[in-house]
Tab-separated table of C-alpha atoms and ligand atoms in Angstrom:
chain	number	residue	atom	x	y	z
F	1	UNK	CA	100.664	-26.807	-179.954
F	2	UNK	CA	97.945	-27.887	-182.369
F	3	UNK	CA	100.192	-30.515	-183.967
F	4	UNK	CA	101.186	-31.731	-180.492
F	5	UNK	CA	97.537	-32.074	-179.529
F	6	UNK	CA	96.602	-33.900	-182.739
F	7	UNK	CA	99.522	-36.337	-182.567
F	8	UNK	CA	98.958	-37.089	-178.882
F	9	UNK	CA	95.296	-37.679	-179.708
F	10	UNK	CA	96.460	-40.202	-182.319
F	11	UNK	CA	98.574	-42.016	-179.724
F	12	UNK	CA	102.008	-40.594	-180.609
F	13	UNK	CA	104.418	-39.602	-177.823
F	14	UNK	CA	104.903	-35.829	-178.097
F	15	UNK	CA	107.037	-33.300	-176.290
F	16	UNK	CA	106.339	-29.613	-177.032
F	17	UNK	CA	109.153	-27.208	-176.128
F	18	UNK	CA	108.320	-23.527	-175.570
F	19	UNK	CA	111.080	-21.087	-174.747
F	20	UNK	CA	108.940	-18.673	-172.749
F	21	UNK	CA	107.546	-19.305	-169.258
F	22	UNK	CA	103.986	-18.570	-170.429
F	23	UNK	CA	102.111	-17.687	-173.610
F	24	UNK	CA	101.545	-14.066	-172.577
F	25	UNK	CA	103.353	-12.774	-175.615
F	26	UNK	CA	101.843	-10.079	-177.726
F	27	UNK	CA	103.446	-10.699	-181.076
F	28	UNK	CA	101.290	-12.887	-183.228
F	29	UNK	CA	97.879	-11.399	-183.749
F	30	UNK	CA	94.581	-12.467	-182.317
F	31	UNK	CA	92.506	-13.871	-185.095
F	32	UNK	CA	90.939	-17.334	-184.938
F	33	UNK	CA	89.492	-17.920	-188.386
F	34	UNK	CA	86.342	-19.784	-189.433
F	35	UNK	CA	88.474	-22.676	-190.785
F	36	UNK	CA	90.316	-22.944	-187.455
F	37	UNK	CA	86.976	-22.840	-185.637
F	38	UNK	CA	85.890	-25.666	-187.956
F	39	UNK	CA	88.919	-27.671	-186.792
F	40	UNK	CA	87.911	-27.009	-183.180
F	41	UNK	CA	84.424	-28.217	-184.084
F	42	UNK	CA	85.823	-31.387	-185.688
F	43	UNK	CA	87.768	-31.985	-182.467
F	44	UNK	CA	84.527	-31.647	-180.455
F	45	UNK	CA	85.871	-28.590	-178.583
F	46	UNK	CA	84.031	-25.697	-180.155
F	47	UNK	CA	81.334	-25.147	-177.524
F	48	UNK	CA	83.827	-25.101	-174.667
F	49	UNK	CA	86.235	-22.980	-176.685
F	50	UNK	CA	83.672	-20.301	-177.453
F	51	UNK	CA	82.953	-19.936	-173.733
F	52	UNK	CA	86.325	-18.153	-173.470
F	53	UNK	CA	86.034	-14.369	-173.689
F	54	UNK	CA	86.212	-13.308	-177.331
F	55	UNK	CA	84.692	-10.933	-179.872
F	56	UNK	CA	83.046	-12.125	-183.078
F	57	UNK	CA	83.846	-10.169	-186.231
F	58	UNK	CA	81.236	-10.993	-188.891
F	59	UNK	CA	82.676	-8.431	-191.241
F	60	UNK	CA	85.913	-6.548	-191.648
F	61	UNK	CA	85.840	-2.955	-192.696
F	62	UNK	CA	88.414	-0.387	-193.646
F	63	UNK	CA	88.421	3.363	-193.444
F	64	UNK	CA	89.876	4.670	-196.665
F	65	UNK	CA	90.504	8.396	-196.588
F	66	UNK	CA	87.431	9.505	-194.637
F	67	UNK	CA	85.147	6.711	-195.864
F	68	UNK	CA	84.213	3.454	-194.194
F	69	UNK	CA	84.243	0.517	-196.618
F	70	UNK	CA	83.072	-3.023	-195.797
F	71	UNK	CA	85.787	-5.354	-197.115
F	72	UNK	CA	84.886	-8.899	-196.091
F	73	UNK	CA	81.535	-10.417	-195.148
F	74	UNK	CA	81.887	-13.784	-193.372
F	75	UNK	CA	78.179	-14.446	-192.904
F	76	UNK	CA	77.870	-16.545	-196.097
F	77	UNK	CA	80.787	-18.906	-195.472
F	78	UNK	CA	80.008	-22.628	-195.609
F	79	UNK	CA	81.424	-23.121	-192.106
F	80	UNK	CA	79.771	-23.688	-188.764
F	81	UNK	CA	81.110	-20.374	-187.388
F	82	UNK	CA	80.542	-17.508	-189.775
F	83	UNK	CA	82.861	-15.088	-188.028
F	84	UNK	CA	86.471	-14.474	-187.071
F	85	UNK	CA	86.869	-14.927	-183.322
F	86	UNK	CA	89.123	-12.271	-181.830
F	87	UNK	CA	90.849	-13.817	-178.867
F	88	UNK	CA	94.288	-13.189	-177.391
F	89	UNK	CA	96.645	-15.954	-178.520
F	90	UNK	CA	97.583	-16.819	-174.931
F	91	UNK	CA	93.978	-17.856	-174.194
F	92	UNK	CA	93.901	-19.984	-177.347
F	93	UNK	CA	97.243	-21.638	-176.576
F	94	UNK	CA	96.378	-22.201	-172.895
F	95	UNK	CA	93.146	-23.846	-174.025
F	96	UNK	CA	94.948	-26.152	-176.473
F	97	UNK	CA	97.630	-26.978	-173.880
F	98	UNK	CA	95.016	-27.898	-171.273
F	99	UNK	CA	93.147	-30.091	-173.775
F	100	UNK	CA	96.354	-31.750	-175.011
F	101	UNK	CA	97.408	-32.487	-171.403
F	102	UNK	CA	94.451	-34.870	-171.153
F	103	UNK	CA	96.316	-37.283	-173.431
F	104	UNK	CA	98.882	-39.394	-171.564
F	105	UNK	CA	101.375	-39.221	-174.434
F	106	UNK	CA	101.506	-35.387	-174.424
F	107	UNK	CA	104.143	-33.396	-172.564
F	108	UNK	CA	104.859	-29.668	-172.594
F	109	UNK	CA	108.048	-28.111	-171.248
F	110	UNK	CA	107.902	-24.368	-170.719
F	111	UNK	CA	111.101	-22.303	-170.472
F	112	UNK	CA	112.737	-24.852	-172.743
F	113	UNK	CA	114.583	-23.122	-175.554
F	114	UNK	CA	115.898	-25.102	-178.484
F	115	UNK	CA	119.439	-23.931	-179.114
F	116	UNK	CA	120.719	-26.597	-181.465
F	117	UNK	CA	120.073	-29.831	-183.302
F	118	UNK	CA	121.533	-33.237	-182.537
F	119	UNK	CA	122.626	-34.989	-185.716
F	120	UNK	CA	123.962	-38.440	-186.486
F	121	UNK	CA	125.147	-39.443	-189.950
F	122	UNK	CA	123.344	-36.532	-191.622
F	123	UNK	CA	120.044	-37.231	-189.854
F	124	UNK	CA	118.480	-35.013	-187.192
F	125	UNK	CA	117.905	-37.249	-184.160
F	126	UNK	CA	116.979	-34.652	-181.540
F	127	UNK	CA	117.457	-31.163	-180.157
F	128	UNK	CA	119.697	-29.391	-177.703
F	129	UNK	CA	117.552	-27.553	-175.177
F	130	UNK	CA	118.307	-24.840	-172.626
F	131	UNK	CA	116.074	-25.215	-169.565
F	132	UNK	CA	116.018	-23.606	-166.111
F	133	UNK	CA	118.094	-26.574	-164.915
F	134	UNK	CA	120.675	-26.143	-167.665
F	135	UNK	CA	121.442	-27.564	-171.082
F	136	UNK	CA	120.048	-30.963	-172.050
F	137	UNK	CA	119.361	-33.136	-175.097
F	138	UNK	CA	116.068	-34.595	-176.252
F	139	UNK	CA	116.142	-37.432	-178.774
F	140	UNK	CA	113.228	-37.848	-181.148
F	141	UNK	CA	112.131	-39.818	-184.208
F	142	UNK	CA	111.094	-36.475	-185.678
F	143	UNK	CA	111.849	-32.857	-184.768
F	144	UNK	CA	109.218	-30.360	-185.951
F	145	UNK	CA	110.360	-26.745	-186.124
F	146	UNK	CA	107.241	-24.681	-185.330
F	147	UNK	CA	109.258	-21.854	-183.806
F	148	UNK	CA	108.012	-18.949	-185.855
F	149	UNK	CA	109.468	-16.399	-188.220
F	150	UNK	CA	112.818	-16.175	-186.427
F	151	UNK	CA	113.129	-19.974	-186.353
F	152	UNK	CA	116.300	-21.296	-184.763
F	153	UNK	CA	115.483	-24.804	-185.988
F	154	UNK	CA	115.470	-23.898	-189.681
F	155	UNK	CA	118.600	-21.826	-189.284
F	156	UNK	CA	120.499	-24.639	-187.490
F	157	UNK	CA	119.220	-27.119	-190.082
F	158	UNK	CA	120.756	-24.974	-192.835
F	159	UNK	CA	117.557	-25.009	-194.897
F	160	UNK	CA	117.601	-22.597	-197.841
F	161	UNK	CA	115.357	-19.545	-197.336
F	162	UNK	CA	113.784	-17.591	-200.212
F	163	UNK	CA	113.068	-14.000	-199.170
F	164	UNK	CA	109.937	-12.428	-200.697
F	165	UNK	CA	110.399	-9.108	-198.906
F	166	UNK	CA	108.131	-6.815	-196.909
F	167	UNK	CA	108.051	-3.015	-197.138
F	168	UNK	CA	106.834	-2.519	-193.569
F	169	UNK	CA	107.132	-3.224	-189.866
F	170	UNK	CA	104.422	-2.804	-187.256
F	171	UNK	CA	104.309	-0.827	-184.010
F	172	UNK	CA	102.112	-2.777	-181.597
F	173	UNK	CA	100.469	-1.157	-178.559
F	174	UNK	CA	97.240	-0.893	-176.591
F	175	UNK	CA	94.743	1.895	-176.063
F	176	UNK	CA	91.704	1.562	-173.826
F	177	UNK	CA	88.363	1.006	-175.552
F	178	UNK	CA	85.010	2.583	-174.704
F	179	UNK	CA	81.536	1.129	-175.308
F	180	UNK	CA	80.710	3.920	-177.779
F	181	UNK	CA	83.775	3.092	-179.974
F	182	UNK	CA	83.168	1.121	-183.188
F	183	UNK	CA	82.951	-2.634	-182.555
F	184	UNK	CA	84.554	-4.079	-185.654
F	185	UNK	CA	88.042	-4.973	-186.619
F	186	UNK	CA	89.158	-1.883	-188.513
F	187	UNK	CA	91.890	-0.997	-190.920
F	188	UNK	CA	92.458	2.708	-191.476
F	189	UNK	CA	94.151	3.837	-194.681
F	190	UNK	CA	95.094	7.473	-195.069
F	191	UNK	CA	97.838	9.242	-196.929
F	192	UNK	CA	101.076	7.825	-195.531
F	193	UNK	CA	99.209	5.926	-192.807
F	194	UNK	CA	97.946	2.393	-192.235
F	195	UNK	CA	96.539	1.575	-188.849
F	196	UNK	CA	94.753	-1.550	-187.578
F	197	UNK	CA	92.475	-1.722	-184.551
F	198	UNK	CA	91.648	-5.126	-183.062
F	199	UNK	CA	88.790	-5.152	-180.565
F	200	UNK	CA	89.916	-6.927	-177.377
F	201	UNK	CA	86.892	-5.872	-175.335
F	202	UNK	CA	88.246	-3.433	-172.771
F	203	UNK	CA	91.080	-2.229	-174.993
F	204	UNK	CA	92.146	-1.841	-178.606
F	205	UNK	CA	95.152	-3.786	-179.797
F	206	UNK	CA	96.643	-1.286	-182.220
F	207	UNK	CA	98.966	-2.003	-185.118
F	208	UNK	CA	100.572	1.078	-186.625
F	209	UNK	CA	102.173	0.063	-189.914
F	210	UNK	CA	105.401	1.930	-190.666
F	211	UNK	CA	107.794	1.791	-193.610
F	212	UNK	CA	110.615	-0.659	-192.918
F	213	UNK	CA	113.679	0.984	-191.488
F	214	UNK	CA	111.914	4.159	-190.253
F	215	UNK	CA	111.672	3.289	-186.554
F	216	UNK	CA	114.800	5.280	-185.610
F	217	UNK	CA	113.395	8.399	-187.272
F	218	UNK	CA	110.024	7.930	-185.512
F	219	UNK	CA	111.764	7.576	-182.134
F	220	UNK	CA	113.968	10.588	-182.873
F	221	UNK	CA	110.886	12.753	-183.425
F	222	UNK	CA	109.774	11.810	-179.927
F	223	UNK	CA	106.855	10.138	-178.181
F	224	UNK	CA	104.745	13.297	-178.174
F	225	UNK	CA	104.878	13.478	-181.991
F	226	UNK	CA	104.000	9.777	-182.164
F	227	UNK	CA	101.003	10.255	-179.837
F	228	UNK	CA	99.837	13.177	-181.956
F	229	UNK	CA	100.026	11.123	-185.165
F	230	UNK	CA	97.978	8.326	-183.516
F	231	UNK	CA	95.397	10.898	-182.375
F	232	UNK	CA	95.127	12.262	-185.912
F	233	UNK	CA	94.463	8.786	-187.338
F	234	UNK	CA	92.029	7.699	-184.595
F	235	UNK	CA	90.411	10.960	-183.452
F	236	UNK	CA	88.044	9.267	-180.979
F	237	UNK	CA	91.084	7.981	-179.083
F	238	UNK	CA	92.758	11.406	-178.781
F	239	UNK	CA	92.077	11.571	-175.044
F	240	UNK	CA	93.705	8.144	-174.591
F	241	UNK	CA	97.025	8.495	-176.387
F	242	UNK	CA	98.600	9.651	-173.101
F	243	UNK	CA	98.312	5.971	-172.079
F	244	UNK	CA	101.497	5.566	-174.151
F	245	UNK	CA	103.800	6.777	-171.376
F	246	UNK	CA	107.048	5.354	-172.648
F	247	UNK	CA	108.511	3.756	-175.802
F	248	UNK	CA	108.376	0.537	-173.747
F	249	UNK	CA	104.588	0.634	-174.281
F	250	UNK	CA	105.177	0.417	-178.042
F	251	UNK	CA	106.702	-2.833	-179.383
F	252	UNK	CA	108.317	-3.064	-182.792
F	253	UNK	CA	107.197	-6.216	-184.631
F	254	UNK	CA	109.414	-6.897	-187.613
F	255	UNK	CA	107.623	-8.269	-190.643
F	256	UNK	CA	109.214	-10.757	-192.990
F	257	UNK	CA	107.812	-12.831	-195.808
F	258	UNK	CA	109.840	-15.811	-196.903
F	259	UNK	CA	109.644	-19.545	-197.424
F	260	UNK	CA	111.929	-22.514	-197.388
F	261	UNK	CA	112.853	-24.183	-200.652
F	262	UNK	CA	112.626	-27.508	-198.817
F	263	UNK	CA	110.728	-27.771	-195.527
F	264	UNK	CA	112.463	-30.930	-194.308
F	265	UNK	CA	115.596	-32.968	-193.877
F	266	UNK	CA	115.867	-36.540	-192.657
F	267	UNK	CA	114.442	-36.439	-189.100
F	268	UNK	CA	113.251	-32.814	-189.313
F	269	UNK	CA	110.252	-30.876	-190.648
F	270	UNK	CA	109.370	-27.173	-190.431
F	271	UNK	CA	105.776	-25.900	-190.427
F	272	UNK	CA	104.024	-22.567	-189.874
F	273	UNK	CA	106.118	-19.425	-190.025
F	274	UNK	CA	109.277	-21.509	-189.596
F	275	UNK	CA	108.580	-22.935	-193.072
F	276	UNK	CA	106.977	-19.791	-194.528
F	277	UNK	CA	107.006	-16.506	-192.587
F	278	UNK	CA	103.741	-14.699	-193.265
F	279	UNK	CA	103.012	-11.013	-193.598
F	280	UNK	CA	100.291	-9.647	-191.281
F	281	UNK	CA	98.321	-8.713	-194.442
F	282	UNK	CA	94.862	-10.262	-194.149
F	283	UNK	CA	95.670	-11.646	-190.689
F	284	UNK	CA	95.963	-15.176	-192.068
F	285	UNK	CA	99.333	-16.478	-190.858
F	286	UNK	CA	97.912	-18.175	-187.770
F	287	UNK	CA	95.320	-19.912	-189.893
F	288	UNK	CA	97.948	-21.187	-192.306
F	289	UNK	CA	100.133	-22.460	-189.448
F	290	UNK	CA	97.117	-24.285	-187.984
F	291	UNK	CA	96.301	-25.845	-191.343
F	292	UNK	CA	99.916	-27.030	-191.686
F	293	UNK	CA	99.575	-28.693	-188.292
F	294	UNK	CA	96.378	-30.504	-189.304
F	295	UNK	CA	97.914	-31.693	-192.590
F	296	UNK	CA	101.116	-32.832	-190.838
F	297	UNK	CA	99.139	-34.770	-188.223
F	298	UNK	CA	96.985	-36.418	-190.902
F	299	UNK	CA	100.014	-37.502	-192.920
F	300	UNK	CA	102.463	-38.354	-190.144
F	301	UNK	CA	100.466	-39.869	-187.267
F	302	UNK	CA	100.576	-43.428	-188.655
F	303	UNK	CA	104.251	-43.494	-189.684
F	304	UNK	CA	105.183	-41.941	-186.321
F	305	UNK	CA	103.127	-44.428	-184.342
F	306	UNK	CA	104.770	-47.235	-186.226
F	307	UNK	CA	108.259	-45.682	-185.781
F	308	UNK	CA	108.950	-45.512	-189.526
F	309	UNK	CA	108.930	-41.854	-190.595
F	310	UNK	CA	110.762	-41.496	-193.877
F	311	UNK	CA	111.825	-38.429	-195.833
F	312	UNK	CA	109.051	-39.231	-198.329
F	313	UNK	CA	106.466	-38.763	-195.575
F	314	UNK	CA	107.904	-35.320	-194.786
F	315	UNK	CA	107.954	-34.419	-198.480
F	316	UNK	CA	104.233	-35.241	-198.644
F	317	UNK	CA	103.536	-32.595	-195.996
F	318	UNK	CA	105.327	-29.954	-198.043
F	319	UNK	CA	103.579	-31.059	-201.250
F	320	UNK	CA	100.205	-30.823	-199.524
F	321	UNK	CA	100.839	-27.349	-198.072
F	322	UNK	CA	103.006	-25.769	-200.772
F	323	UNK	CA	100.127	-24.566	-202.963
F	324	UNK	CA	98.168	-22.816	-200.162
F	325	UNK	CA	101.411	-21.211	-198.998
F	326	UNK	CA	102.425	-19.960	-202.434
F	327	UNK	CA	98.970	-18.618	-203.293
F	328	UNK	CA	98.548	-16.887	-199.922
F	329	UNK	CA	102.013	-15.348	-199.947
F	330	UNK	CA	101.532	-14.213	-203.558
F	331	UNK	CA	98.336	-12.416	-202.552
F	332	UNK	CA	100.029	-10.867	-199.520
F	333	UNK	CA	102.958	-9.654	-201.616
F	334	UNK	CA	100.544	-8.130	-204.176
F	335	UNK	CA	98.756	-6.206	-201.403
F	336	UNK	CA	102.119	-5.123	-199.976
F	337	UNK	CA	103.250	-3.850	-203.392
F	338	UNK	CA	100.010	-2.369	-204.688
F	339	UNK	CA	98.434	-0.995	-201.530
F	340	UNK	CA	100.780	-0.848	-198.551
F	341	UNK	CA	103.967	0.469	-200.163
F	342	UNK	CA	102.144	3.237	-202.127
F	343	UNK	CA	100.073	4.267	-199.087
F	344	UNK	CA	103.173	4.392	-196.860
F	345	UNK	CA	104.849	6.418	-199.587
F	346	UNK	CA	102.017	8.960	-199.345
F	347	UNK	CA	100.562	8.206	-202.809
F	348	UNK	CA	97.229	6.650	-201.872
F	349	UNK	CA	94.391	6.349	-200.927
F	350	UNK	CA	93.243	7.497	-204.386
F	351	UNK	CA	94.819	4.351	-205.843
F	352	UNK	CA	92.318	2.309	-203.853
F	353	UNK	CA	89.320	3.960	-205.397
F	354	UNK	CA	88.311	1.264	-207.933
F	355	UNK	CA	88.313	-1.767	-205.573
F	356	UNK	CA	86.747	0.415	-202.861
F	357	UNK	CA	83.919	1.481	-205.173
F	358	UNK	CA	83.328	-2.110	-206.284
F	359	UNK	CA	83.265	-3.476	-202.713
F	360	UNK	CA	80.925	-0.736	-201.569
F	361	UNK	CA	78.569	-1.177	-204.496
F	362	UNK	CA	78.416	-4.994	-204.844
F	363	UNK	CA	77.932	-6.716	-201.496
F	364	UNK	CA	78.469	-10.102	-203.136
F	365	UNK	CA	82.103	-9.183	-203.885
F	366	UNK	CA	82.783	-9.002	-200.137
F	367	UNK	CA	82.405	-12.782	-200.063
F	368	UNK	CA	85.663	-13.197	-201.993
F	369	UNK	CA	88.004	-11.627	-199.398
F	370	UNK	CA	85.867	-13.329	-196.727
F	371	UNK	CA	86.588	-16.719	-198.262
F	372	UNK	CA	90.306	-16.014	-198.692
F	373	UNK	CA	90.683	-14.692	-195.150
F	374	UNK	CA	88.190	-16.964	-193.412
F	375	UNK	CA	88.924	-20.301	-195.056
F	376	UNK	CA	91.892	-19.842	-197.360
F	377	UNK	CA	93.182	-22.206	-200.012
F	378	UNK	CA	92.779	-25.951	-199.463
F	379	UNK	CA	91.324	-26.098	-195.954
F	380	UNK	CA	92.364	-29.168	-193.944
F	381	UNK	CA	90.108	-31.422	-191.909
F	382	UNK	CA	90.938	-33.436	-188.830
F	383	UNK	CA	91.059	-37.200	-189.313
F	384	UNK	CA	89.268	-39.132	-186.622
F	385	UNK	CA	91.554	-40.321	-183.825
F	386	UNK	CA	93.031	-43.785	-184.144
F	387	UNK	CA	93.525	-46.335	-181.391
F	388	UNK	CA	96.348	-45.114	-179.164
F	389	UNK	CA	99.663	-46.906	-179.406
F	390	UNK	CA	102.954	-45.590	-178.089
F	391	UNK	CA	106.324	-45.106	-179.706
F	392	UNK	CA	109.544	-45.442	-177.798
F	393	UNK	CA	110.905	-41.994	-178.494
F	394	UNK	CA	108.988	-38.730	-178.521
F	395	UNK	CA	108.430	-36.313	-181.335
F	396	UNK	CA	109.696	-32.918	-180.278
F	397	UNK	CA	108.114	-29.718	-181.543
P	401	FAD	C1	102.829	-7.567	-186.702
P	401	FAD	C2	102.193	-8.873	-187.071
P	401	FAD	C3	100.821	-9.042	-186.860
P	401	FAD	C4	100.216	-10.233	-187.235
P	401	FAD	N1	98.861	-10.351	-187.051
P	401	FAD	C5	98.254	-11.504	-187.422
P	401	FAD	C6	96.859	-11.686	-187.212
P	401	FAD	O1	96.152	-10.817	-186.676
P	401	FAD	N2	96.307	-12.862	-187.601
P	401	FAD	C7	97.053	-13.872	-188.176
P	401	FAD	O2	96.500	-14.921	-188.504
P	401	FAD	N3	98.379	-13.718	-188.364
P	401	FAD	C8	98.995	-12.576	-188.005
P	401	FAD	N4	100.341	-12.458	-188.196
P	401	FAD	C9	101.101	-13.603	-188.700
P	401	FAD	C10	101.227	-14.621	-187.545
P	401	FAD	O3	101.772	-13.970	-186.396
P	401	FAD	C11	102.096	-15.825	-187.874
P	401	FAD	O4	101.889	-16.239	-189.205
P	401	FAD	C12	101.763	-16.991	-186.915
P	401	FAD	O5	101.935	-16.565	-185.571
P	401	FAD	C13	102.652	-18.189	-187.188
P	401	FAD	O6	102.407	-19.179	-186.210
P	401	FAD	P1	103.564	-20.168	-185.751
P	401	FAD	O7	102.940	-21.083	-184.745
P	401	FAD	O8	104.225	-20.758	-186.936
P	401	FAD	O9	104.664	-19.245	-185.046
P	401	FAD	P2	104.546	-18.308	-183.754
P	401	FAD	O10	103.156	-17.894	-183.500
P	401	FAD	O11	105.585	-17.256	-183.934
P	401	FAD	O12	104.956	-19.266	-182.567
P	401	FAD	C14	106.301	-19.743	-182.419
P	401	FAD	C15	106.451	-20.214	-180.979
P	401	FAD	O13	107.742	-20.824	-180.840
P	401	FAD	C16	108.370	-20.300	-179.668
P	401	FAD	N5	109.805	-20.357	-179.917
P	401	FAD	C17	110.523	-19.575	-180.761
P	401	FAD	N6	111.819	-19.954	-180.761
P	401	FAD	C18	111.914	-21.009	-179.922
P	401	FAD	C19	112.993	-21.848	-179.511
P	401	FAD	N7	114.233	-21.666	-179.974
P	401	FAD	N8	112.747	-22.841	-178.618
P	401	FAD	C20	111.478	-23.038	-178.124
P	401	FAD	N9	110.424	-22.270	-178.483
P	401	FAD	C21	110.638	-21.277	-179.377
P	401	FAD	C22	107.834	-18.880	-179.529
P	401	FAD	O14	107.958	-18.405	-178.207
P	401	FAD	C23	106.377	-19.074	-179.973
P	401	FAD	O15	105.549	-19.451	-178.902
P	401	FAD	C24	100.988	-11.278	-187.825
P	401	FAD	C25	102.363	-11.111	-188.012
P	401	FAD	C26	102.978	-9.920	-187.652
P	401	FAD	C27	104.444	-9.755	-187.890
């Protein structure tokens, strides 16, 4: 959606295809990072954007064993917004869609599922789409696969995937929130348990991290046992766990961490999770996807407007974004190996004691995770819009 907006703003014909009928999907986290807020500022949208209901997390803390530890302090970042905005993704995407729709060269088809690629002489020249009216084809100078960690586009394109592995999956559900509850984004680490609470105002979005492959065992033990384990981790929510009436209230989000060896083929580019599926560790995958979109728009708007996108142009996008992806995934994998896997195995939280002591003692150290989470590696900046010109065939995303 962000790439669609940026390209339409630069005068490129864009068609965004979204398989669902709306964006009310609860599977991608809620964090809008300082660097993304900076992009919104560069686009002149920040004031309007921040009028949408949201919470502002100026620090992130964790509860390790029984102790509360501040982990990241965003208040010193060199960005206009020194906080992570917590906002449901559907509000963010609706906002971007409404803003993009102001550009005449932007189109969005909902309930339009990409089911295949159209190829001619080894080049991708469009996509096969399933819509409410039936199957159709869309031709395009460039197809951008931004279809997430289960990307159909990358699979149909036959791009080689390198798996980095993830030891966990996440159970995702809501519990109501009361004014006297803590306000901050919280991670709770206890022996065998990792639990994340995201403040969505009237309710908590909860992420219960489980060892990969253990969901059947958890379901076999029954919902009552699951409620009891939630109540033990979050004692102040004990009287609310009955809100989980059915397993349907608890979604399983599968975690994968991987990346493509090559993000492109002639006529096709993947970005975001489709190019590099991110772990939820640090809540930074959305930010990285957004930064890919900004870099792709900066590098591709001119060639697209002039109808001359070459493989070299697509390679430049990967070269630009490869380093941030590798560094971020490396850090996520380290946390998965050194913190998450041992904790889920029941060994921690004693293993966390040194970093915990350091973070608690030296406030300045909290700026390091804040920078990694809030801005990340190689932040991108929006180029100013260029005079609109139109191309004959749309880019499809
Ligand atoms: C449990 C969990 C929690 C997470 N929490 C956070 C967090 O708090 N903060 C954070 O920054 N990151 C988080 N992440 C990572 C984050 O979700 C991803 O990195 C991010 O959503 C990637 O954005 P994207 O636009 O590439 O893909 P997505 O957000 O997955 O969007 C892909 C879009 O493509 C659509 N689509 C898919 N297939 C098709 C098709 N065939 N045709 C048409 N449309 C299609 C989907 O409906 C969707 O709208 C989390 C990940 C997991 C697994």
